[in-house]
Coordinates of C-alpha atoms and ligand atoms in Angstrom, one line a residue:
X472 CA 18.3 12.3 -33.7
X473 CA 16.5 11.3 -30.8
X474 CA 18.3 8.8 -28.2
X475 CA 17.3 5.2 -27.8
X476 CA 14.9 4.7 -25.7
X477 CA 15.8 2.4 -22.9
X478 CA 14.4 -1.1 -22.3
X479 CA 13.3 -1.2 -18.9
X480 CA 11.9 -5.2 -17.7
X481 CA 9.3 -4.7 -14.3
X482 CA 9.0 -8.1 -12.3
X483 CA 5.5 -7.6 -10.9
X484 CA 2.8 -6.3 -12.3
X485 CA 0.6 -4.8 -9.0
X486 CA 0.7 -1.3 -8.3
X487 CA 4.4 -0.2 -7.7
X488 CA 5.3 -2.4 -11.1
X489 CA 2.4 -0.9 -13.1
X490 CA 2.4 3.0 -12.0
X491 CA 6.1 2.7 -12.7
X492 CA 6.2 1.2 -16.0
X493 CA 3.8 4.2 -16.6
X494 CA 6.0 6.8 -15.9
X495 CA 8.6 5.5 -17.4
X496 CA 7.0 5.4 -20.9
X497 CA 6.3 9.3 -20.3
X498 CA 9.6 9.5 -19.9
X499 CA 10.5 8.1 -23.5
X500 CA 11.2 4.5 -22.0
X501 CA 10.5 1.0 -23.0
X502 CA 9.0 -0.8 -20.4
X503 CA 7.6 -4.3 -20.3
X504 CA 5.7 -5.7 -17.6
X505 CA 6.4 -9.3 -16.6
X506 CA 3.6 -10.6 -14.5
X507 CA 3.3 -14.1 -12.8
X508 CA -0.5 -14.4 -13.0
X509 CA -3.0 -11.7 -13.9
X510 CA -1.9 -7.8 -13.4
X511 CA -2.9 -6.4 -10.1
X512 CA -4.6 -9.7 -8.5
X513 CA -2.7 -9.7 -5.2
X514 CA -2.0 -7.3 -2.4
X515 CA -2.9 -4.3 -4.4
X516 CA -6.0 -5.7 -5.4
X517 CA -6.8 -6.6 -1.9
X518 CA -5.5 -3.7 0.2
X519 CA -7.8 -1.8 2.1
X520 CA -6.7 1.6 0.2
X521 CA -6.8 3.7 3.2
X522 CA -4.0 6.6 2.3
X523 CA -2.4 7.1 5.5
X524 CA 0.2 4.8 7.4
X525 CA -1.4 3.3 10.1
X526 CA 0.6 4.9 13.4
X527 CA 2.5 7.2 11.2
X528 CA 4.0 8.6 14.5
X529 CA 6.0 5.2 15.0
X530 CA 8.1 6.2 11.9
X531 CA 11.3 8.0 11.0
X532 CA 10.3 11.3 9.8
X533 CA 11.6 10.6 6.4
X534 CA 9.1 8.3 6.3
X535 CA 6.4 10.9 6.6
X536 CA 7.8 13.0 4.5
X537 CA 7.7 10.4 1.7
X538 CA 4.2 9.9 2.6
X539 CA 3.5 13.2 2.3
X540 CA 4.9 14.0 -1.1
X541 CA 3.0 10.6 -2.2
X542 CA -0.6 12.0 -0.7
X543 CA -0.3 15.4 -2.6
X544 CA -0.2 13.1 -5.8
X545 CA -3.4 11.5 -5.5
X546 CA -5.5 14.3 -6.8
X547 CA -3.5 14.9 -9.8
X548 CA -3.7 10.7 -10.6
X549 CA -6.8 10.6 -9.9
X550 CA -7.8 13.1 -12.3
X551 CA -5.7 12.3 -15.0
X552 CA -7.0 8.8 -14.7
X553 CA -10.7 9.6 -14.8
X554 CA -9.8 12.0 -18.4
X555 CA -7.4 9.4 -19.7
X556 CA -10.0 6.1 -18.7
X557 CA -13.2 6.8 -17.9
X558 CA -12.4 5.3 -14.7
X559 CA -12.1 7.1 -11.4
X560 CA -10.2 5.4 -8.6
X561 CA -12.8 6.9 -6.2
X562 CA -10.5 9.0 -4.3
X563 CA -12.9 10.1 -1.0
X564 CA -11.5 12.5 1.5
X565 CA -13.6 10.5 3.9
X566 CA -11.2 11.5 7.1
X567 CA -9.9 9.0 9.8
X568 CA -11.1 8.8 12.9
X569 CA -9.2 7.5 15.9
X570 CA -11.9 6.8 18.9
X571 CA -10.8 6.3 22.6
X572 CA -12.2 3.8 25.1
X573 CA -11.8 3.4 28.7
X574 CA -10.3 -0.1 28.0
X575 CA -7.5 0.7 25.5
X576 CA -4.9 -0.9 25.9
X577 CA -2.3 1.9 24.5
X578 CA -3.2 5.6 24.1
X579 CA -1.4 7.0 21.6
X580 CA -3.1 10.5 21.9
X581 CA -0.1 12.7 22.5
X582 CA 1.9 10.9 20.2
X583 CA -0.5 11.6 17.5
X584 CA -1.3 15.3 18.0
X585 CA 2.7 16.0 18.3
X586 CA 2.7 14.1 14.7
X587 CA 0.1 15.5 13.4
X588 CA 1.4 19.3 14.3
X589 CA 4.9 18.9 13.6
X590 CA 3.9 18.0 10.0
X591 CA 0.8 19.9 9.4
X592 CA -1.9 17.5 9.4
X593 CA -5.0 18.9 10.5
X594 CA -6.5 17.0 13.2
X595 CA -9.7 17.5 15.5
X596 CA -9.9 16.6 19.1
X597 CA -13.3 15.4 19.4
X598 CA -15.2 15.1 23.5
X599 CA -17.6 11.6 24.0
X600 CA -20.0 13.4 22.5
X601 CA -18.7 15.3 19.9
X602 CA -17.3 11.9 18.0
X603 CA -20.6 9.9 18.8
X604 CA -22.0 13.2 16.5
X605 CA -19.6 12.6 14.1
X606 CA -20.2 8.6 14.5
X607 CA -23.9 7.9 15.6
X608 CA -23.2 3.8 15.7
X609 CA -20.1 4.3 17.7
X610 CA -20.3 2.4 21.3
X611 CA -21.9 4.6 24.1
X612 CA -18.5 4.2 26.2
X613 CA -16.8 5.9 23.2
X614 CA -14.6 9.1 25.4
X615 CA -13.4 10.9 22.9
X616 CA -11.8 10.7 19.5
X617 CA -8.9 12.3 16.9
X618 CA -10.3 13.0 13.1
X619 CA -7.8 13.7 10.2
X620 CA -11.0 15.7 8.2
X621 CA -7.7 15.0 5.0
X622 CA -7.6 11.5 5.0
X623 CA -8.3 9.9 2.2
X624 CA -8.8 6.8 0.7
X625 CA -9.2 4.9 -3.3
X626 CA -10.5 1.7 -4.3
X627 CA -7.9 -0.8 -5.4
X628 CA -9.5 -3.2 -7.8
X629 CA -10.7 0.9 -9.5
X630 CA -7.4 2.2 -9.2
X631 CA -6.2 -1.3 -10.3
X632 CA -8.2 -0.9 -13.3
X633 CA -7.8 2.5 -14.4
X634 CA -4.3 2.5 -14.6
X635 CA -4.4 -1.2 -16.3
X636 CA -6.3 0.7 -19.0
X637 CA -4.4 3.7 -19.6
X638 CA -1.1 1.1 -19.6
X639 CA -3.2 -0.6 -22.6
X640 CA -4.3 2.8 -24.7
X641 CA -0.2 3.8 -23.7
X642 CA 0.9 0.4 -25.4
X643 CA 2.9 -0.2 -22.4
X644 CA 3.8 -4.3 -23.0
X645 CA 2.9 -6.2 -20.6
X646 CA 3.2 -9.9 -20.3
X647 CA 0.5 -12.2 -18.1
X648 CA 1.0 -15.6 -17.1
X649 CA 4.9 -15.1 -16.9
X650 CA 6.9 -15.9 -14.2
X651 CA 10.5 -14.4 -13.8
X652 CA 12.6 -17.5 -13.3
X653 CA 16.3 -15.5 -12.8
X654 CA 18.1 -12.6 -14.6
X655 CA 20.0 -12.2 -17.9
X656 CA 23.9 -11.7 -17.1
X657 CA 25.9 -10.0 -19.6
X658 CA 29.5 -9.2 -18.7
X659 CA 28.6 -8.5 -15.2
X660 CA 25.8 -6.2 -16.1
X661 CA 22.0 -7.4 -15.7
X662 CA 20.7 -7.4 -19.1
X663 CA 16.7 -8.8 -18.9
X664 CA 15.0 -11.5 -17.3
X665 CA 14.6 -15.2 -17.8
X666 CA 10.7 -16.9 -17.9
X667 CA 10.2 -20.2 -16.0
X668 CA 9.0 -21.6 -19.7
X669 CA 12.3 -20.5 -21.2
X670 CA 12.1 -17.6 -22.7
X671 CA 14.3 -14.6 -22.5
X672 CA 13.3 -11.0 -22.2
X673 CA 16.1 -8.6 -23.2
X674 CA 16.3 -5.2 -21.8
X675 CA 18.6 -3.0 -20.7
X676 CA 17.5 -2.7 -16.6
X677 CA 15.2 -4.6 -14.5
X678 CA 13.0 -3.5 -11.7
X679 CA 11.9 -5.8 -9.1
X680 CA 8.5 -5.0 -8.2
X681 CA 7.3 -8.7 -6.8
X682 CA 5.4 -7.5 -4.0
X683 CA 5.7 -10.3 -1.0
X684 CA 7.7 -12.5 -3.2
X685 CA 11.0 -9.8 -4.0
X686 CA 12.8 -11.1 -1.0
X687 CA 12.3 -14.8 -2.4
X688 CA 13.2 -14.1 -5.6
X689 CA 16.2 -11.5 -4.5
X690 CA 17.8 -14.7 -2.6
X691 CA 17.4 -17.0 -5.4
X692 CA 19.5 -14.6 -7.6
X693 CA 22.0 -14.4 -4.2
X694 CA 21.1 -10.6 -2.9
X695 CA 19.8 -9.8 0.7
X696 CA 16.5 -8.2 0.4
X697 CA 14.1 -9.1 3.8
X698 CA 11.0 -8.7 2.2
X699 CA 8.6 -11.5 3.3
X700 CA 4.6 -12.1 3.3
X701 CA 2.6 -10.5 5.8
X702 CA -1.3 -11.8 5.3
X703 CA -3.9 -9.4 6.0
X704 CA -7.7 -10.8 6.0
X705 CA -10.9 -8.4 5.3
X706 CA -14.2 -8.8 5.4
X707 CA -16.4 -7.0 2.8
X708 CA -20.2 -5.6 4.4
X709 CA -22.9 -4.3 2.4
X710 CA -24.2 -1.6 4.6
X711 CA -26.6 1.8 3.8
X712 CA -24.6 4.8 2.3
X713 CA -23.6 6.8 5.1
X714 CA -24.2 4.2 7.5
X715 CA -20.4 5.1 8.4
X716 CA -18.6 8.0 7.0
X717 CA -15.1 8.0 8.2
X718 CA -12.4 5.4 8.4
X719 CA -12.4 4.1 12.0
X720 CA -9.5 2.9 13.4
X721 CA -8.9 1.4 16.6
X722 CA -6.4 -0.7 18.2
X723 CA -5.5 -3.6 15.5
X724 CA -8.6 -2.9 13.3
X725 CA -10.0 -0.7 11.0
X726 CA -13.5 -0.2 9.1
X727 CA -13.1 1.5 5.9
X728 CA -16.7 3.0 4.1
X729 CA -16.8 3.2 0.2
X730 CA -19.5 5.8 -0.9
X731 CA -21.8 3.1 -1.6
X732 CA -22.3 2.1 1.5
X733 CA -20.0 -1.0 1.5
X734 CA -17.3 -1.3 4.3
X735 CA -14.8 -3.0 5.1
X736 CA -13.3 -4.3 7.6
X737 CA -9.7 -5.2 8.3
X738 CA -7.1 -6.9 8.8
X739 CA -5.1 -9.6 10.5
X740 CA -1.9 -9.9 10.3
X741 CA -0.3 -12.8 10.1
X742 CA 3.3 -14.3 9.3
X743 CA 2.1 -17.8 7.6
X744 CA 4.2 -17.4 4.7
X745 CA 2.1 -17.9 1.4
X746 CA -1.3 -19.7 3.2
X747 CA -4.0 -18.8 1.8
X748 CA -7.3 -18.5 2.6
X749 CA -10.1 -17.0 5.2
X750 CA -9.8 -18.6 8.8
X751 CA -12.7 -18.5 11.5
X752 CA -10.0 -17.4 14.0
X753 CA -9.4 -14.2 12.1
X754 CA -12.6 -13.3 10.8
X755 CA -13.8 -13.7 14.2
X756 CA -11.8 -11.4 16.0
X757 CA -12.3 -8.6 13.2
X758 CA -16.1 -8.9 13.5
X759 CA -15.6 -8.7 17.5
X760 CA -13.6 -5.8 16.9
X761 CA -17.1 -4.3 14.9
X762 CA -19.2 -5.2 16.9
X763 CA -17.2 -4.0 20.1
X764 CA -16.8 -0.1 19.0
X765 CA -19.7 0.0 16.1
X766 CA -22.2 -2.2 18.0
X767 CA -25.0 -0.8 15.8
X768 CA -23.3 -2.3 12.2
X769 CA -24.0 -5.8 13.9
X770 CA -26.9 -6.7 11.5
X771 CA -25.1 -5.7 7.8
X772 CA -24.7 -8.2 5.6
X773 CA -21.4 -10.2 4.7
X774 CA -20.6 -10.0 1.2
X775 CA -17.5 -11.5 0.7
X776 CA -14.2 -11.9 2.1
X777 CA -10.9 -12.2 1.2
X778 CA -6.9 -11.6 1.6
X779 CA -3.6 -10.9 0.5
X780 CA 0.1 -10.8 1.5
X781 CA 1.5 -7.3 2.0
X782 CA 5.5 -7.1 1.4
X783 CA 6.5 -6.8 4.7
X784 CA 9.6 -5.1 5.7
X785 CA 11.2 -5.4 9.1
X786 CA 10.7 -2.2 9.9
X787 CA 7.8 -1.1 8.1
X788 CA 10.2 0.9 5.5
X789 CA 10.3 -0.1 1.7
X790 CA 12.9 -0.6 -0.2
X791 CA 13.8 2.0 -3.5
X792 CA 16.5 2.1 -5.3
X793 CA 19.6 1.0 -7.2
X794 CA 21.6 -2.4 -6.1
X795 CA 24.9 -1.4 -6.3
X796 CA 26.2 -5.0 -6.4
X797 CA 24.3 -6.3 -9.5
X798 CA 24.6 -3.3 -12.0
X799 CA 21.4 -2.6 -13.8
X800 CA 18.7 -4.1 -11.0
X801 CA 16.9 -1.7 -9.1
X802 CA 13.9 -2.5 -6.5
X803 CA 10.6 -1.2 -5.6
X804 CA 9.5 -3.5 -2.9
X805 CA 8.4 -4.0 0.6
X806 CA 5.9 -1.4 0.9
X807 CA 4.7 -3.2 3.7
X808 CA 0.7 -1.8 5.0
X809 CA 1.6 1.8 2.5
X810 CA 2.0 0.2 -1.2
X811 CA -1.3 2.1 -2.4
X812 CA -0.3 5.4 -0.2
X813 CA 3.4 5.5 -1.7
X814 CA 2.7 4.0 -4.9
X815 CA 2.7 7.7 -6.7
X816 CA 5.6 8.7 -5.3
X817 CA 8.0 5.3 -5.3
X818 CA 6.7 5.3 -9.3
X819 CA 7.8 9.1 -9.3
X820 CA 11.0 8.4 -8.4
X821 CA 12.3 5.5 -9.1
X822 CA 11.2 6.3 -12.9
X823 CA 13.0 9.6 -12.6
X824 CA 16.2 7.7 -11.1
X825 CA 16.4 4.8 -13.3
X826 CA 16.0 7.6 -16.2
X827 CA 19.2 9.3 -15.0
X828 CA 17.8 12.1 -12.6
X829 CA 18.8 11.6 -9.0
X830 CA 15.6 11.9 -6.3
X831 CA 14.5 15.3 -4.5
X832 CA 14.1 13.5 -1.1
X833 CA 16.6 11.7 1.0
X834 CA 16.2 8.3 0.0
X835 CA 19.3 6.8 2.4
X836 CA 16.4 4.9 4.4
X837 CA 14.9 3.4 1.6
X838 CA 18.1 2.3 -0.1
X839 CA 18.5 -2.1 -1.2
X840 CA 21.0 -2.9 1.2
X841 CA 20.6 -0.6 4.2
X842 CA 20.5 -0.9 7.7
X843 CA 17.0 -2.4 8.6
X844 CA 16.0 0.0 11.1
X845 CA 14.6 -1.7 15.0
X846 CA 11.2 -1.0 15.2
X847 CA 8.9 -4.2 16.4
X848 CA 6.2 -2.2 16.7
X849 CA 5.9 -1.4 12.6
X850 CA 7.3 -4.2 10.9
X851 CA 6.7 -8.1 11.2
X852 CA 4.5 -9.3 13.4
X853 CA 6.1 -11.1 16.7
X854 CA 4.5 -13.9 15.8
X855 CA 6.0 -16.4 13.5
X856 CA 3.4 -19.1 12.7
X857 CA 4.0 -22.5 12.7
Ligands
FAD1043 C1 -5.3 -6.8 3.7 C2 -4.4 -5.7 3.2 C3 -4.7 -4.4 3.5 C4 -3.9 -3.4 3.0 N1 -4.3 -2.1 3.3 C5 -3.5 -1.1 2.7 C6 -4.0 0.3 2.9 O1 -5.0 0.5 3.5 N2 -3.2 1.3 2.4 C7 -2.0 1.0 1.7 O2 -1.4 1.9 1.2 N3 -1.6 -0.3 1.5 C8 -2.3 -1.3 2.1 N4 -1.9 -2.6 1.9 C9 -0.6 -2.8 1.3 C10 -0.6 -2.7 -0.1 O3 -1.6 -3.4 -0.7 C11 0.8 -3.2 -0.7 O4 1.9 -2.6 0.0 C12 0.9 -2.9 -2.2 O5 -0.2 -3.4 -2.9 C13 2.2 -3.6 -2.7 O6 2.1 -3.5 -4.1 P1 3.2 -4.3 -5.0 O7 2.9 -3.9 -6.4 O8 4.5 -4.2 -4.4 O9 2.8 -5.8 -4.7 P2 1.6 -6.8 -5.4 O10 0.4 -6.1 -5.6 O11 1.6 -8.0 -4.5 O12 2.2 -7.1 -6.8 C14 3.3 -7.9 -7.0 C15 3.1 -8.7 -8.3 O13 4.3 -9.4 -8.6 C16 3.9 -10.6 -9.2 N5 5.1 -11.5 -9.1 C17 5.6 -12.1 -8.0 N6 6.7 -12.8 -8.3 C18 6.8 -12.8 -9.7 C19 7.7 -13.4 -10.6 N7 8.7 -14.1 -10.2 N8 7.5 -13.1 -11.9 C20 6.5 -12.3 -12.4 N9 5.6 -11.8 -11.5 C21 5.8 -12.0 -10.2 C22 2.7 -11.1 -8.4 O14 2.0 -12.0 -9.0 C23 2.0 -9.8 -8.1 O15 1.0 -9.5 -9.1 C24 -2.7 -3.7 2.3 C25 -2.4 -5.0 2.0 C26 -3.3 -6.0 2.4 C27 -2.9 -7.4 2.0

């Protein structure tokens, strides 16, 4: 006979919540999705879906190494999605490029090519005029640049969707409109979630995915979990295809091309706790930051814009895993600026785990409960807004 499958409750239904509960019904479980509002309407819908950790350098290897075995996923999701959906994420190897000006204010050069080698990323070393060939609207006091030709990137609300719809034709449930008020306590063991409007989801784990509001909810239940809301802001342009062809990164912004000739550009970041909304302040400075090293996009249209709170760790590191103090919790949360990039992996995983097999990788770092690594430069933001 075969065994019982078990009844596995996922707080949060963006990208960590629902790629998990999708692996765990291959793997013969129950899940149920238990989403506040509508599935995938917050950070993973607005992410910028740019598959590579900004700086990865500033990171513990293990880190990159998670990284890595995330990356290789995408091609295999990505297919499987398209067969099972009809929806492609629109996974582009569009490659990154990193351009240098005479006024930067750190040059992280070095840094980057010692990465880069030490973990097999191919990377270019481009002269002035070799990246204004790659780049033609680049500034004319462009010196030089990096390009990772590998990078790649997906569109969220399209990834978003096309795993929504192969949840639905899985019969994964999933609950909208739900918020998770507490847990279900049965002698010492977790056993489901409570809803704000009283009712009572049984199940026989839970996994937090919240997103920005894990740490929140992680206190109310009385566990330590430093995940809090970092805002990003983007603006979305409607440019020509090809206009722009890689991801550009410089300094605190970035300008990300979809293959129809949209591109957008990013992203504050802000510690304002849930605000939301567009401010001039911040649009501003991103659309000096275009028209500072891409001078020639000054006349595309605005489209829209819009924002979202990224689970911010302190040091840039999520959080996966069992919590040893409350018996049948575990976490995926605090993915920080790399939910999209490690989504594959932390759903890998943490399915696998919860299921009874132990993960491949070292996940010490990522463990509920460990030592927050010190590393300003990753995780929050100095500044704490009023
Ligand atoms: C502007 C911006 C740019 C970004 N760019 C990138 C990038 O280029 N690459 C990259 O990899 N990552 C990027 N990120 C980060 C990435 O989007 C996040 O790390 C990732 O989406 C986190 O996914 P999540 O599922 O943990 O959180 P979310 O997508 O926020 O999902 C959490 C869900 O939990 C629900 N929820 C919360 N509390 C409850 C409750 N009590 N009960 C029920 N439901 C609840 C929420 O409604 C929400 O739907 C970016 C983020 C932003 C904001």
């Amino acid at each position: 006979m075969a065994a019982t499958p078990v009844r596995v409750a996922i707080i949060g239904g963006g990208i960590i919540g629902c790629l998990s509960a999708w692996r765990l019904k291959q793997l013969g479980m129950q899940p149920v999705i238990v989403e506040r509002g509508q599935l995938g309407r917050e950070s993973s819908w607005a992410g910028a879906g740019i598959l590579c950790p900004i700086q990865p350098w500033l990171y513990p290897d293990d880190f990159t190494r998670l990284v890595d075995a995330s990356l290789a996923m995408f091609p295999g999701l990505q297919q499987e999605l398209s067969v099972l959906t009809g929806i492609s994420p629109e996974w582009l190897q569009s490659g990154l490029m990193i351009p240098f000006f005479p006024d930067d204010a750190v040059d992280h050069r070095q840094a980057a090519l010692d990465w880069s080698q030490r973990f097999g990323w191919q990377v270019r070393e481009l002269d002035a005029v070799q990246a204004r060939h790659h780049e033609p609207l680049l500034a004319g006091d462009t010196s030089g640049a990096l390009v990772w030709p590998e990078v790649a990137q997906v569109r969220n609300p399209r990834l978003l969707a096309a795993v929504h719809a192969v949840l639905e034709k899985e019969q994964v449930e999933i609950i909208e409109q739900a918020e998770v008020s507490g847990l279900i306590d049965a002698a010492g063991r977790v056993a489901g979630v409570e809803l704000a409007d009283g009712r009572a989801i049984h199940a026989d784990a839970v996994l937090l995915a919240a997103g920005s509001w894990s740490g929140g909810f992680a206190e109310s239940i009385g566990i330590s979990l430093p995940v809090k809301p970092v805002k990003g802001q983007i603006v979305l342009l409607k440019g020509e295809p090809g206009a722009l062809t890689h991801i550009v990164k410089h300094d605190r912004a970035y300008f990300v091309p979809r293959a129809d000739g949209r591109i957008l550009v990013g992203a504050s970041m802000e510690m304002v706790g849930f605000r939301t909304g567009n401010t001039v302040a911040e649009v501003q400075a991103m659309l000096n930051a275009l028209t500072r090293l891409l001078p020639g996009l000054a006349d595309t249209s605005i489209e829209q814009q819009w924002m979202g709170f990224r689970p911010g760790s302190p040091d840039g590191l999520p959080f996966i895993g069992p919590v040893h103090e409350c018996p049948g919790l575990w976490v995926a949360s605090g993915h920080y600026r790399n939910g999209v990039a490690l989504a594959p992996i932390t759903a890998h995983i943490i399915s696998r785990w919860m299921a009874g097999t132990p993960p491949e990788l070292d996940m010490s770092r990522f463990l509920p409960g460990r030592t927050v690594l010190d590393s300003a430069k990753i995780g929050f933001p100095a500044q704490a807004a009023a």
